[in-house]
Coordinates of C-alpha atoms in Angstrom, one line a residue:
Chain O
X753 CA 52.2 0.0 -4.6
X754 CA 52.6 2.3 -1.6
X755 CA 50.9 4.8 -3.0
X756 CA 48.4 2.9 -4.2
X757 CA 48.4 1.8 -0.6
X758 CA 48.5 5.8 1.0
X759 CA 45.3 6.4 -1.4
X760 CA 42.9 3.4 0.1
X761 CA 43.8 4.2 3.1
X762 CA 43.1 8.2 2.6
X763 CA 40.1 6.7 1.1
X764 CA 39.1 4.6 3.7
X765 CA 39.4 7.5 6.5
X766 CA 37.2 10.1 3.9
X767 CA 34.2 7.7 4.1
X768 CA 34.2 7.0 7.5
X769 CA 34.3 10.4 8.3
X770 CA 31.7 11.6 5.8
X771 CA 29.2 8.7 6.6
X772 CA 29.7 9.4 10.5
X773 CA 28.0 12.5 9.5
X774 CA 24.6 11.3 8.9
X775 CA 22.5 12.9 11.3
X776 CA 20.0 9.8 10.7
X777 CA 21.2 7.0 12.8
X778 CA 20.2 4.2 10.8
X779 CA 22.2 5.3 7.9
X780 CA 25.2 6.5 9.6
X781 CA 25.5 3.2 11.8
X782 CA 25.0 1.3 8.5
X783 CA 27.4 3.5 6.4
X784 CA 30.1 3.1 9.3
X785 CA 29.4 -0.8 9.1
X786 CA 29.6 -1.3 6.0
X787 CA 32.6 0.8 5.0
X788 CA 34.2 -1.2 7.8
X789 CA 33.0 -4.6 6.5
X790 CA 34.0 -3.9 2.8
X791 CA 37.6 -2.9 3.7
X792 CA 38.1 -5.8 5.8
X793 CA 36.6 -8.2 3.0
X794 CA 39.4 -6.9 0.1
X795 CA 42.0 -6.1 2.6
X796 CA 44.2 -9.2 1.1
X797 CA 43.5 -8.1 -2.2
X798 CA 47.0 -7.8 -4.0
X799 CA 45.6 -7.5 -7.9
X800 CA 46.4 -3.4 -8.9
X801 CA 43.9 -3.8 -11.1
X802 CA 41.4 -5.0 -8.8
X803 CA 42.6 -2.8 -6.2
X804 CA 41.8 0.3 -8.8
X805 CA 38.3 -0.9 -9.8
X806 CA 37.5 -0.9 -5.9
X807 CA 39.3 2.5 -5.4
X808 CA 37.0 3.7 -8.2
X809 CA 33.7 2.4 -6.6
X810 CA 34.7 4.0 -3.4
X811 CA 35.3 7.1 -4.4
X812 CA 32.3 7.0 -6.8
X813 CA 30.4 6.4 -3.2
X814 CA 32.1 9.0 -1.4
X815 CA 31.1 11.3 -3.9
X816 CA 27.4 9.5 -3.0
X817 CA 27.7 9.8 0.7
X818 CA 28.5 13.4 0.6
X819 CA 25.5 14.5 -1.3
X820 CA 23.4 12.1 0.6
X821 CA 24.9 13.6 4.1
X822 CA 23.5 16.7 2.7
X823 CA 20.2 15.9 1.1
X824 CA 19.3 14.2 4.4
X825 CA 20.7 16.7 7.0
X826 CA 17.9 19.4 5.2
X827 CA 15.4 17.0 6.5
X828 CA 16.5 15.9 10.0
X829 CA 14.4 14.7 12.6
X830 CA 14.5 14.1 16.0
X831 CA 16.7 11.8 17.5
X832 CA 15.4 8.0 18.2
X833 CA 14.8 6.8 21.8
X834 CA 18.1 4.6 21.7
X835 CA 20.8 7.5 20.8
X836 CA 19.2 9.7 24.0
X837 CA 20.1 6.3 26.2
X838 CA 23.6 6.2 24.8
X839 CA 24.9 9.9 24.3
Chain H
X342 CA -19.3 11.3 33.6
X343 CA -16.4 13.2 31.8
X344 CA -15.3 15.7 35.1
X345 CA -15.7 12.8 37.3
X346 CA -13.1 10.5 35.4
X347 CA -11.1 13.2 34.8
X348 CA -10.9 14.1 38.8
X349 CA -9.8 10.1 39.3
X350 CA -7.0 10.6 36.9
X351 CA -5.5 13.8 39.2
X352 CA -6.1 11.8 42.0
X353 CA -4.1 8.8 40.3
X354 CA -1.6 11.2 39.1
X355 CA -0.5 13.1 42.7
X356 CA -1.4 10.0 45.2
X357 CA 1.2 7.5 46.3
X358 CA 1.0 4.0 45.5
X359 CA -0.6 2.7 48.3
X360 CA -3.7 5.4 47.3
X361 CA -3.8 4.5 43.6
X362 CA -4.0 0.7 44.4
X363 CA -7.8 2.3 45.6
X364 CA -8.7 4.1 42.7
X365 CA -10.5 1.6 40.5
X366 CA -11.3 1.6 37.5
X367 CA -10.7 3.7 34.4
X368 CA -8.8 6.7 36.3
X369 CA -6.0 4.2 37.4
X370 CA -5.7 3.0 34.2
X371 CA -5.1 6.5 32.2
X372 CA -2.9 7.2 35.2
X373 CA -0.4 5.3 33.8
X374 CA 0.5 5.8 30.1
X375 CA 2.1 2.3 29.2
X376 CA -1.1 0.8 30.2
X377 CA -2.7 0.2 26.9
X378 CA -6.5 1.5 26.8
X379 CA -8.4 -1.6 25.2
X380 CA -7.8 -4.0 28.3
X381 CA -11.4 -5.4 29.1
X382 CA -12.2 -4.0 31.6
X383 CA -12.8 -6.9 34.2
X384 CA -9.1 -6.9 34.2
X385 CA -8.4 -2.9 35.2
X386 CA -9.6 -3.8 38.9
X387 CA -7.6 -6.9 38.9
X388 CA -4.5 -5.1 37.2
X389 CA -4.8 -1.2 39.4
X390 CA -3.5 -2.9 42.8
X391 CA -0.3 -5.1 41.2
X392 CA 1.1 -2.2 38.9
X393 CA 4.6 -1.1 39.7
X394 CA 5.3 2.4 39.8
X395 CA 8.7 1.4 38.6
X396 CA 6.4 1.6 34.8
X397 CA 5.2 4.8 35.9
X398 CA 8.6 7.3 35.6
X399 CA 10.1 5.2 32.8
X400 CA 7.4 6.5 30.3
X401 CA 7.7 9.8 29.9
X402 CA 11.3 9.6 29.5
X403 CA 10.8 7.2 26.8
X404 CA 8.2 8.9 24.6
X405 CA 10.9 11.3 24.0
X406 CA 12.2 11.0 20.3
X407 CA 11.2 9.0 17.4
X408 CA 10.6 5.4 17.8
X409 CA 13.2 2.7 16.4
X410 CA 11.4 1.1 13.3
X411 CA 11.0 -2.7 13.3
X412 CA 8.4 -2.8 10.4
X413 CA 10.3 -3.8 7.6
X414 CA 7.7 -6.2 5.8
X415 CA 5.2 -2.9 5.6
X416 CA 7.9 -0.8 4.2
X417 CA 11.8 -0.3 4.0
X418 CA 13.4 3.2 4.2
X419 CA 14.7 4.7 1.1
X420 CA 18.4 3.4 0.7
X421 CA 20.3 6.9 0.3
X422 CA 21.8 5.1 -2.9
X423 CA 18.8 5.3 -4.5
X424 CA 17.7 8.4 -3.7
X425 CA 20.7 9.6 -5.0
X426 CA 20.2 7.7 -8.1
X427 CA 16.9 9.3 -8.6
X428 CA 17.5 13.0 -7.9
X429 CA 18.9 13.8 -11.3
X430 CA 15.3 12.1 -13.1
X431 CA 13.0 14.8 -10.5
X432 CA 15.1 17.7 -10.9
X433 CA 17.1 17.9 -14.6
X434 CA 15.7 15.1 -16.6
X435 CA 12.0 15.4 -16.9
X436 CA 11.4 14.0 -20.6
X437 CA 9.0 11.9 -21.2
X438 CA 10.7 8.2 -21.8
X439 CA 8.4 7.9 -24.9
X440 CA 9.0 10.2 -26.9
X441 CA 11.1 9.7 -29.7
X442 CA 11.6 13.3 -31.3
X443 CA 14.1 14.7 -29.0
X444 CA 17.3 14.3 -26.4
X445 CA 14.8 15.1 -23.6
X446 CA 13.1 12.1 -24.2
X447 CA 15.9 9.6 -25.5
X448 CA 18.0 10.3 -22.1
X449 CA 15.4 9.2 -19.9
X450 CA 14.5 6.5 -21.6
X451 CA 18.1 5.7 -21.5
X452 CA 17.6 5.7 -17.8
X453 CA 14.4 3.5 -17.4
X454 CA 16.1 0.9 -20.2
X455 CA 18.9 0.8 -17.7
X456 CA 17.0 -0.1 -14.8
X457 CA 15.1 -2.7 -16.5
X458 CA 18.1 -4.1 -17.3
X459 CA 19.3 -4.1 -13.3
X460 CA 15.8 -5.8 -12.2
X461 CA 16.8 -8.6 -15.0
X462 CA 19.9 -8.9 -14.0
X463 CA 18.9 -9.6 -10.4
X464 CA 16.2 -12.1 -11.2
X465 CA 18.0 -13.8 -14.0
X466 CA 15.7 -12.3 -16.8
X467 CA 15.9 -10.9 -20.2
X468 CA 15.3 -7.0 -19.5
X469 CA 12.2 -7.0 -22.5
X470 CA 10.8 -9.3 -19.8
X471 CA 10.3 -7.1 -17.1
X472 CA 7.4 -4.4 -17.3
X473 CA 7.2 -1.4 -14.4
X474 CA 3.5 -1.1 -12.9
X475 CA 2.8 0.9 -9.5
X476 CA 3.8 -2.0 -7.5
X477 CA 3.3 -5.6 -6.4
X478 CA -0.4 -4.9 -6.0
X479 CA -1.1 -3.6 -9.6
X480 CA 1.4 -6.8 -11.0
X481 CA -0.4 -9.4 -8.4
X482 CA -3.5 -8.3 -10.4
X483 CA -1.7 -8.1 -13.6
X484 CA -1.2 -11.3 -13.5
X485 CA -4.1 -13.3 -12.1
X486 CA -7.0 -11.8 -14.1
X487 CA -4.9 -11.3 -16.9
X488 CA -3.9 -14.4 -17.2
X489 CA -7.0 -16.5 -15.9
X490 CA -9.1 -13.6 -18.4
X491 CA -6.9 -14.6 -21.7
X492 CA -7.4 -18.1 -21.0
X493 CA -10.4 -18.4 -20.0
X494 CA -12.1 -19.9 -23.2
X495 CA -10.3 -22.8 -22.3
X496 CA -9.5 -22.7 -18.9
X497 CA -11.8 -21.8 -15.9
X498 CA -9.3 -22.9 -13.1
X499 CA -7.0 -20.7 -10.8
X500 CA -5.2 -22.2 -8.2
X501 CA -4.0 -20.3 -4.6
X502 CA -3.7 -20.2 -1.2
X503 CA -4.6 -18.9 2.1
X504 CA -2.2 -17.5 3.1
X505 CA -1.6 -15.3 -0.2
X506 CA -1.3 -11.6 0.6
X507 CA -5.1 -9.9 0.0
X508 CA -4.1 -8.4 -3.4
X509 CA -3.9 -12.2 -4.9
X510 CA -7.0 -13.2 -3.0
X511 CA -9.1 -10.2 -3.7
X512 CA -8.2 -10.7 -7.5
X513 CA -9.6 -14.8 -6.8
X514 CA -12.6 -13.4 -5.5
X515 CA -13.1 -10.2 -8.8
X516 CA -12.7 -13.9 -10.7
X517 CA -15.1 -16.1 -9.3
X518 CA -17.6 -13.4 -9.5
X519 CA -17.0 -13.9 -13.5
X520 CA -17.5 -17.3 -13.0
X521 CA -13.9 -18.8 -12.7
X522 CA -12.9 -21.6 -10.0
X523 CA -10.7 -20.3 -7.4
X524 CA -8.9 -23.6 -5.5
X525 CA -8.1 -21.6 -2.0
X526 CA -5.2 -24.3 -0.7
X527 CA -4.7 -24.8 2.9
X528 CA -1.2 -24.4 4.4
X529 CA 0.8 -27.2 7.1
X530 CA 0.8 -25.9 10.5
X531 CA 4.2 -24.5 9.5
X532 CA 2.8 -22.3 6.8
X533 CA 4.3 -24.2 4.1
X534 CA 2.1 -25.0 0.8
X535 CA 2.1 -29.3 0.6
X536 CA 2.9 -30.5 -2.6
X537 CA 0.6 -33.3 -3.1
X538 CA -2.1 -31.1 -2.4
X539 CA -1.0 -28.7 -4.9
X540 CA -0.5 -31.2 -7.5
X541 CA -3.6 -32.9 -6.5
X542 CA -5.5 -29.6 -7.5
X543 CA -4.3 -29.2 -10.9
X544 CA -6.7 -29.9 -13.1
X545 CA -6.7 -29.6 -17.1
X546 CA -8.4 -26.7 -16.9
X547 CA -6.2 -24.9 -14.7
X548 CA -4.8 -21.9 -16.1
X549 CA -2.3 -20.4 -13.6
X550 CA -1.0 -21.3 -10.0
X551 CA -0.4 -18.2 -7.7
X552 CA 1.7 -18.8 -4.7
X553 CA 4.0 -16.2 -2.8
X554 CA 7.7 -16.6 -2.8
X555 CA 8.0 -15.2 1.1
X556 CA 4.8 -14.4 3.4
X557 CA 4.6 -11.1 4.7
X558 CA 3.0 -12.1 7.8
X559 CA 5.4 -15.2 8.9
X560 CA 8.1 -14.5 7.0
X561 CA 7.6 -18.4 5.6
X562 CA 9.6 -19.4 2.3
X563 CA 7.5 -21.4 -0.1
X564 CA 9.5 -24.2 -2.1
X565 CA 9.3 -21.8 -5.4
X566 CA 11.6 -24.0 -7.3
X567 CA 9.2 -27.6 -7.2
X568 CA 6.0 -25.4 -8.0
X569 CA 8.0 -24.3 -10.8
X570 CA 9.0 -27.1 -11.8
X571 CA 5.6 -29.2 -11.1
X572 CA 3.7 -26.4 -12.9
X573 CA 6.1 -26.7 -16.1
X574 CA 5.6 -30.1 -16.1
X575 CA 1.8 -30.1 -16.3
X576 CA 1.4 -27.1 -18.2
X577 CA -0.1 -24.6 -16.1
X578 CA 1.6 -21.0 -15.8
X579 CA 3.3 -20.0 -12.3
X580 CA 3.0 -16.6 -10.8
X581 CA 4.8 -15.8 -7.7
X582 CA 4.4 -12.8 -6.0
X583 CA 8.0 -12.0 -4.5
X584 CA 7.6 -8.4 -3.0
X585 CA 9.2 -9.7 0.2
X586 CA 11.8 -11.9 -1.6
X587 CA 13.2 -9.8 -4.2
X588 CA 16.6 -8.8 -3.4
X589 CA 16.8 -10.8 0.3
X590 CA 16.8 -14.4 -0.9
X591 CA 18.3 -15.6 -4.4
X592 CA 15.5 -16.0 -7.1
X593 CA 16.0 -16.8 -10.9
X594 CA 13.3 -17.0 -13.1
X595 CA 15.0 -19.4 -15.2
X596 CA 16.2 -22.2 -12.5
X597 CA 13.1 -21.4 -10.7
X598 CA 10.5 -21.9 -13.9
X599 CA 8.6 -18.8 -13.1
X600 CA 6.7 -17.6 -15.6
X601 CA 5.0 -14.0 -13.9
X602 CA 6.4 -12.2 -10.7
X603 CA 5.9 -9.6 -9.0
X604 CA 8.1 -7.0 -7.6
X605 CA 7.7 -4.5 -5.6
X606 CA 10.2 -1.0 -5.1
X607 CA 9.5 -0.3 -1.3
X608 CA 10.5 -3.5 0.0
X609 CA 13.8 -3.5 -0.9
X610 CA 15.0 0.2 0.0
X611 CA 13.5 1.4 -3.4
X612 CA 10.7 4.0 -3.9
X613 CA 7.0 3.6 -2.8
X614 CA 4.7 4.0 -5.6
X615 CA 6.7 1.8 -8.2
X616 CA 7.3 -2.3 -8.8
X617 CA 8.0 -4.4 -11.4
X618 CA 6.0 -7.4 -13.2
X619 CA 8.4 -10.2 -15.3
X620 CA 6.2 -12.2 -17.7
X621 CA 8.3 -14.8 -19.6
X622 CA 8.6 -14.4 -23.3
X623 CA 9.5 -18.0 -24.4
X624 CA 7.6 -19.9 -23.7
X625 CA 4.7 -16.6 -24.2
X626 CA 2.7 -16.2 -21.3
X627 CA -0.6 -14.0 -22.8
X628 CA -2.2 -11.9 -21.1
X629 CA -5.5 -9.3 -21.4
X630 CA -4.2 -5.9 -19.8
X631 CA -6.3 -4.2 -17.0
X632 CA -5.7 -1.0 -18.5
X633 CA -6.2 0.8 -21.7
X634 CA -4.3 3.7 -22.9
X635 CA -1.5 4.5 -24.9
X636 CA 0.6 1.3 -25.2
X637 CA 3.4 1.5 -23.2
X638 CA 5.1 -1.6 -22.0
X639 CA 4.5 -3.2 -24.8
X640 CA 0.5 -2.5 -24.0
X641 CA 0.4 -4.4 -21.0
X642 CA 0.2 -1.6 -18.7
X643 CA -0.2 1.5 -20.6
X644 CA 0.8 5.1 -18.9
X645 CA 3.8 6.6 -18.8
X646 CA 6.4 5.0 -16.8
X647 CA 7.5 7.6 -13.8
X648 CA 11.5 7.6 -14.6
X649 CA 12.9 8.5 -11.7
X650 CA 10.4 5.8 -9.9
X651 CA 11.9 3.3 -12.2
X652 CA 15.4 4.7 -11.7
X653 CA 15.4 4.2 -8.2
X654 CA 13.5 0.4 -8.5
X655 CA 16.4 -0.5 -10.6
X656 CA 19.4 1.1 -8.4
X657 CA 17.8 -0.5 -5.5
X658 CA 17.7 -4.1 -7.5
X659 CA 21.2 -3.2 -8.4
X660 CA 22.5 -2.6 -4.9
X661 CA 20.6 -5.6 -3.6
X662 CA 22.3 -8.0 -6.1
X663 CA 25.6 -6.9 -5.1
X664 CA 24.9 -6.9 -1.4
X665 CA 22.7 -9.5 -0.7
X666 CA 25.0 -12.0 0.8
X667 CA 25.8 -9.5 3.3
X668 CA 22.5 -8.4 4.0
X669 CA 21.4 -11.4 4.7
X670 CA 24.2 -12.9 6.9
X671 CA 23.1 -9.7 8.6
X672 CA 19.4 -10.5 9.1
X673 CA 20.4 -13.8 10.5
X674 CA 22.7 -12.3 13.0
X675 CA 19.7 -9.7 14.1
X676 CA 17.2 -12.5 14.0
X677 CA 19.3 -15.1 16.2
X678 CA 19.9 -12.8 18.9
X679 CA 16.5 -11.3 19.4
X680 CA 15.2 -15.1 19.5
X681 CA 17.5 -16.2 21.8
X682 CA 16.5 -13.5 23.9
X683 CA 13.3 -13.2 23.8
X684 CA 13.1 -17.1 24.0
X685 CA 14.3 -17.1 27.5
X686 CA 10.6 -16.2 28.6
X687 CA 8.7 -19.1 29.1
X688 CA 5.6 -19.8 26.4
X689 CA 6.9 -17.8 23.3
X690 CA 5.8 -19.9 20.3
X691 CA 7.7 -18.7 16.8
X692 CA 5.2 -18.7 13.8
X693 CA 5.9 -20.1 10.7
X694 CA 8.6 -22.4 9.6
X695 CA 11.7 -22.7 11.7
X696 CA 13.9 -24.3 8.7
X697 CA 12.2 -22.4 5.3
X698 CA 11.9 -18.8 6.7
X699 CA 13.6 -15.5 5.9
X700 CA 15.1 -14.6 8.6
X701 CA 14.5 -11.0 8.4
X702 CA 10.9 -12.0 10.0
X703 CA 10.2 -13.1 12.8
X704 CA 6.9 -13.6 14.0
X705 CA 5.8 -14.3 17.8
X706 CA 3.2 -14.5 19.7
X707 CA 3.2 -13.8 23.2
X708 CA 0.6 -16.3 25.1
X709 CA -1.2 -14.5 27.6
X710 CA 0.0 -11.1 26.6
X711 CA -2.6 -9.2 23.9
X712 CA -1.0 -8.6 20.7
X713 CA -2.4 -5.0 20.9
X714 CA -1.7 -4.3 24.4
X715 CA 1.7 -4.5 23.8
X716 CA 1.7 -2.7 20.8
X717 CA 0.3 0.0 22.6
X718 CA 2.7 -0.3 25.8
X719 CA 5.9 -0.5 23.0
X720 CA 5.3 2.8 22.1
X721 CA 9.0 3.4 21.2
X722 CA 8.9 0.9 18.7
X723 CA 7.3 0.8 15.8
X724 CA 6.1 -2.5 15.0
X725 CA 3.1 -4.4 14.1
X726 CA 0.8 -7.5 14.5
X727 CA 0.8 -8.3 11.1
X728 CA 0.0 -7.0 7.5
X729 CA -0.1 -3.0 7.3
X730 CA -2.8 -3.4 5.0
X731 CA -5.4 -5.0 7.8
X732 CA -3.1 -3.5 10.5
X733 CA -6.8 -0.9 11.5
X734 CA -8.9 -4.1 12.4
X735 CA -8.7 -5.7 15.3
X736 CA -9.5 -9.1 13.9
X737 CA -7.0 -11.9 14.2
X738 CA -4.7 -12.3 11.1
X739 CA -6.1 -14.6 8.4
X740 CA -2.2 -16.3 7.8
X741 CA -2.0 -17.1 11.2
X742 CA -5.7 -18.9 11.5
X743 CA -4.6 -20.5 8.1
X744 CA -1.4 -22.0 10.1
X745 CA -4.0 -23.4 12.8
X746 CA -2.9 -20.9 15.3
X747 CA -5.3 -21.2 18.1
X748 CA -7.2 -18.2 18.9
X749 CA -6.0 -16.6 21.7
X750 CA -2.4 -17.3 20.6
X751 CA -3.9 -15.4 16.9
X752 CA -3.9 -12.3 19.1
X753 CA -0.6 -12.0 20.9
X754 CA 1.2 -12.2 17.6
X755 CA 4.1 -9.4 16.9
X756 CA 5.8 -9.6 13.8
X757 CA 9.1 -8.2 14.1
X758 CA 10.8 -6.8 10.8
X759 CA 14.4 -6.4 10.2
X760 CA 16.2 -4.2 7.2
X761 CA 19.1 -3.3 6.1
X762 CA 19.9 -0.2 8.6
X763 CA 19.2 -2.3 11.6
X764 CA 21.4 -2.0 14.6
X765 CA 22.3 -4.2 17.2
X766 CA 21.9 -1.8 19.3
X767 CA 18.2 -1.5 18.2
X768 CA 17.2 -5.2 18.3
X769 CA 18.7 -5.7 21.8
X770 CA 16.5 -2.5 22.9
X771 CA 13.8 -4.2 21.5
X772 CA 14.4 -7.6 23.4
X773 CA 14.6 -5.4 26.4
X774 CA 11.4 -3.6 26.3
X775 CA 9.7 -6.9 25.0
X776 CA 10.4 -9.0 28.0
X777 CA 9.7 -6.3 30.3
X778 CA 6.5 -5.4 28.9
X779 CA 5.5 -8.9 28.7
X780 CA 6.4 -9.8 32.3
X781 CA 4.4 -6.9 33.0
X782 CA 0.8 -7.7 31.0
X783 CA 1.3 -11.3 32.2
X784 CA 1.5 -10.2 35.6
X785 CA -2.2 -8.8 35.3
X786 CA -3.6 -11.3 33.7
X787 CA -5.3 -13.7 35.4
X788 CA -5.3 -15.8 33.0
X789 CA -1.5 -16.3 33.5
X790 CA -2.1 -16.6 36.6
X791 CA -4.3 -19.6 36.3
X792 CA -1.3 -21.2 34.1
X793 CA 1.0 -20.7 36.4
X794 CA -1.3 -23.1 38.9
X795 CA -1.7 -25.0 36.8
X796 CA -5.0 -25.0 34.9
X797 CA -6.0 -26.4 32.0
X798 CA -7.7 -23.0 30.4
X799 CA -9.0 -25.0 27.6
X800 CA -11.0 -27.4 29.8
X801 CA -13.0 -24.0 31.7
X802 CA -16.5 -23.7 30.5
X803 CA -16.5 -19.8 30.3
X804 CA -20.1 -18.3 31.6
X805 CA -22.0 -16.5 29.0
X806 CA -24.0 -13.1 29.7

């Protein structure tokens, strides 16, 4: 159970880091949201089995994220008017 | 003419206040680069001597980067998901998905199965239901001739509204020009379709009833499942075009007794360029095809189906069917607080139905404040007045005339569109520059003025010349 517990966590950390590295803000601010949301949402989840399904799904997005992170960033544009106002 | 004006816009530019409040006329006016250009001009000479320079600096520093985008009823930005969903299907995966003789062909027709499964599953449908066309516009058409045009031996009737986007109405009008009836229904002052009226209009010889799940313009929820039902009950085939409600609200084809609908990719984070068209099997809906060719899609809409298109229209169902609780409860919380805010100005009239809306549009008008001006003066935002498709024209939106908007409150309409990647941030930016902007037009209108004294502006007999 503990390490079942270690790996969501691990998991958890991974895609907030990779989808803070979105250089679009839309999709980093949502990816960071909704990483955020879904954890909270399942955090009373007990069921290993359900716990590994999820684990699954996130990693499958991770995998996602990354190449996403990647595709995108070959494309950037310039910044929008809000992240000038609050960098 | 040219040097002259050009001389009063230095002059504007290097003077201090207290000069520019002398320069009249058009040199004031480009002086300051909020100030949208289409004011009439019997209000430039009114407006030169009360503008702030407070406007002035701001500018510039705003028009640097890309605006925030607040347009999502025009289009939604490709979910990241999808894209990544699609890559394989434009880079490694080219087959043709029909043809037979080899793996190229069976694995991506693998794929485009797949994602006509996912759009079934999100509308409740049997996948060999669900036919891919080029979007809502090409299914919208799909539908309404081919249906009325199969029928029409027996049937001569097609019933609509007003406020139908112009791809259904357009289609009315190819009909009556082949000698169909076309029953345009009016809308309640809230946008909504009244069902005696519609039952009223059926006729025996009504073939189909087209009405939209959510307006585009108002962001106005019909009551899909009592058409349904009423249409099933006397017979006559339902359409529903549901571009703007696929994957936001809940829709079943079954519970809702829809017979055709039409889907579209972009609005819901999918592809441009790809939608989707159910036509019910049981009990057969028949229909003659617009296009001829080689029989795909079971010969309703021949050419080959773009897989990666389809791929991605699927993924983005998929995604939406998973999230949509969330998404929504989302849209809510975006839509709430830019109401409350912007409701705080005095005379900001909402659009549409309060109770039966989607709350991921919001539609406002502004009275006294020109729809276009501030368009033009919320530069950083990208927004719009209403459809895309008639965004060029200047001429007040048909929806809101077919609500029994007055006028003048037609024209200071701004449709405000929320997605998915929204921010907080964003909206409250928005509701900032709004009330600024709005303060600031009213401020130089005299029109306003003359409200705020109190006159009645519809009892002034306006002069003619």
């Amino acid at each position: 159970m503990a390490s079942l517990r270690n790996e969501v966590l691990r998991l958890y950390k991974s895609l907030l880091r990779e989808g803070s590295k979105f250089s679009n803000y839309n999709f980093r601010m949502y990816a960071l949201r909704k990483v955020r949301d879904e954890f909270k949402e399942h955090k009373l989840e007990t069921d290993p089995k359900k716990i590994e399904a999820f684990l699954t799904f996130g990693k499958e997005n991770l995998d996602v994220v990354k190449r996403q992170v990647m595709v995108a960033n070959l494309y950037r544009t310039d910044n929008l008017v809000i992240e000038r106002k609050t960098v | 003419m040219f040097r002259s004006a050009q001389s009063v816009v230095n002059v504007g530019r290097v003077s201090s206040l207290g000069q520019m409040s002398r320069v009249k006329g058009y040199g004031a006016l480009l002086s300051k680069t909020d100030i949208p250009l289409n004011i009439p001009s019997a209000f430039i000479t009114l407006c030169s001597n009360r503008c702030k320079e407070s406007s002035n600096k701001e500018i510039s520093k705003d028009l640097e980067g890309r605006p925030l985008y607040l347009d999502a009823q025009a289009t939604t930005p490709l979910d990241p998901r999808v894209l990544d969903s699609m890559l394989p299907y434009l880079t490694s995966y080219y087959g043709n998905p029909h043809s037979r003789t080899h793996a190229y062909g069976w694995e991506s027709e693998k794929a485009v199965e797949k994602a006509r499964k996912q759009i079934a599953d999100l509308i409740g449908s049997d996948p060999k239901e669900i036919i891919f066309t080029s979007g809502a516009t090409e299914s919208n058409n799909i539908s309404v001739k081919g249906v009325a045009r199969f029928y029409s031996r027996s049937k001569k009737h097609v019933i609509t509204t007003q406020t139908e986007h112009k791809c259904v109405l357009d289609s009315c009008r190819a009909l009556e020009g082949e000698g169909f009836e076309v029953t345009y229904l009016p809308v309640t002052k809230t946008g909504l379709v009244d069902m005696e009226q519609l039952e009223a209009a059926i006729r025996p010889d009504t073939s189909l009833v087209s009405i939209m799940s959510v307006n585009n313009e108002i962001g106005v929820k019909q009551p899909i499942a009592e058409i349904g039902k009423l249409c099933k009950s006397r017979k006559v085939f339902f359409h529903t075009d549901a571009a703007q409600a696929i994957g936001k609200i809940p829709i079943n084809v079954q519970e809702m007794n829809i017979d055709l609908m039409s889907i579209s990719g972009h609005k819901l984070y999918g592809p441009k360029g790809v939608g989707a068209l159910y036509i019910r099997r049981r009990p057969r809906v028949r229909i003659e095809p617009l296009q001829s060719g080689g029989g795909q899609e079971r010969g309703i809409r021949s050419g080959t189906v773009p897989t990666a298109l389809a791929v991605g229209l699927g993924e983005a169902c998929s995604i939406s069917k998973r999230e949509m609780k969330y998404d929504h409860q989302w849209m809510e919380k975006l839509s709430n607080h830019l109401l409350k805010r912007l409701e705080s100005m005095p005379e900001v009239i909402r659009n549409g139905d309060v109770e039966h809306t989607y709350p991921g549009c919001l539609n406002l008008s502004f009275a006294f404040v020109e729809g276009e001006s501030l368009l033009m003066a919320l530069k950083d935002i990208a927004l719009s007045s209403g459809s895309a498709c008639t965004s060029a024209s200047l001429e007040p939106s048909y929806v809101l005339r077919a609500i029994g908007a007055d006028e003048d409150l037609a024209h200071s309409s701004i449709r405000f569109g929320f997605g998915r990647f929204t921010t907080m941030e964003e909206v409250e930016y928005t509701a900032q520059r709004v009330m600024k902007h709005v303060e600031r037009l009213r401020e130089m209108s005299p029109l306003w003025e003359m409200h705020q004294e109190g006159i009645d502006l519809k009892s002034i007999q306006w002069s003619q010349h």
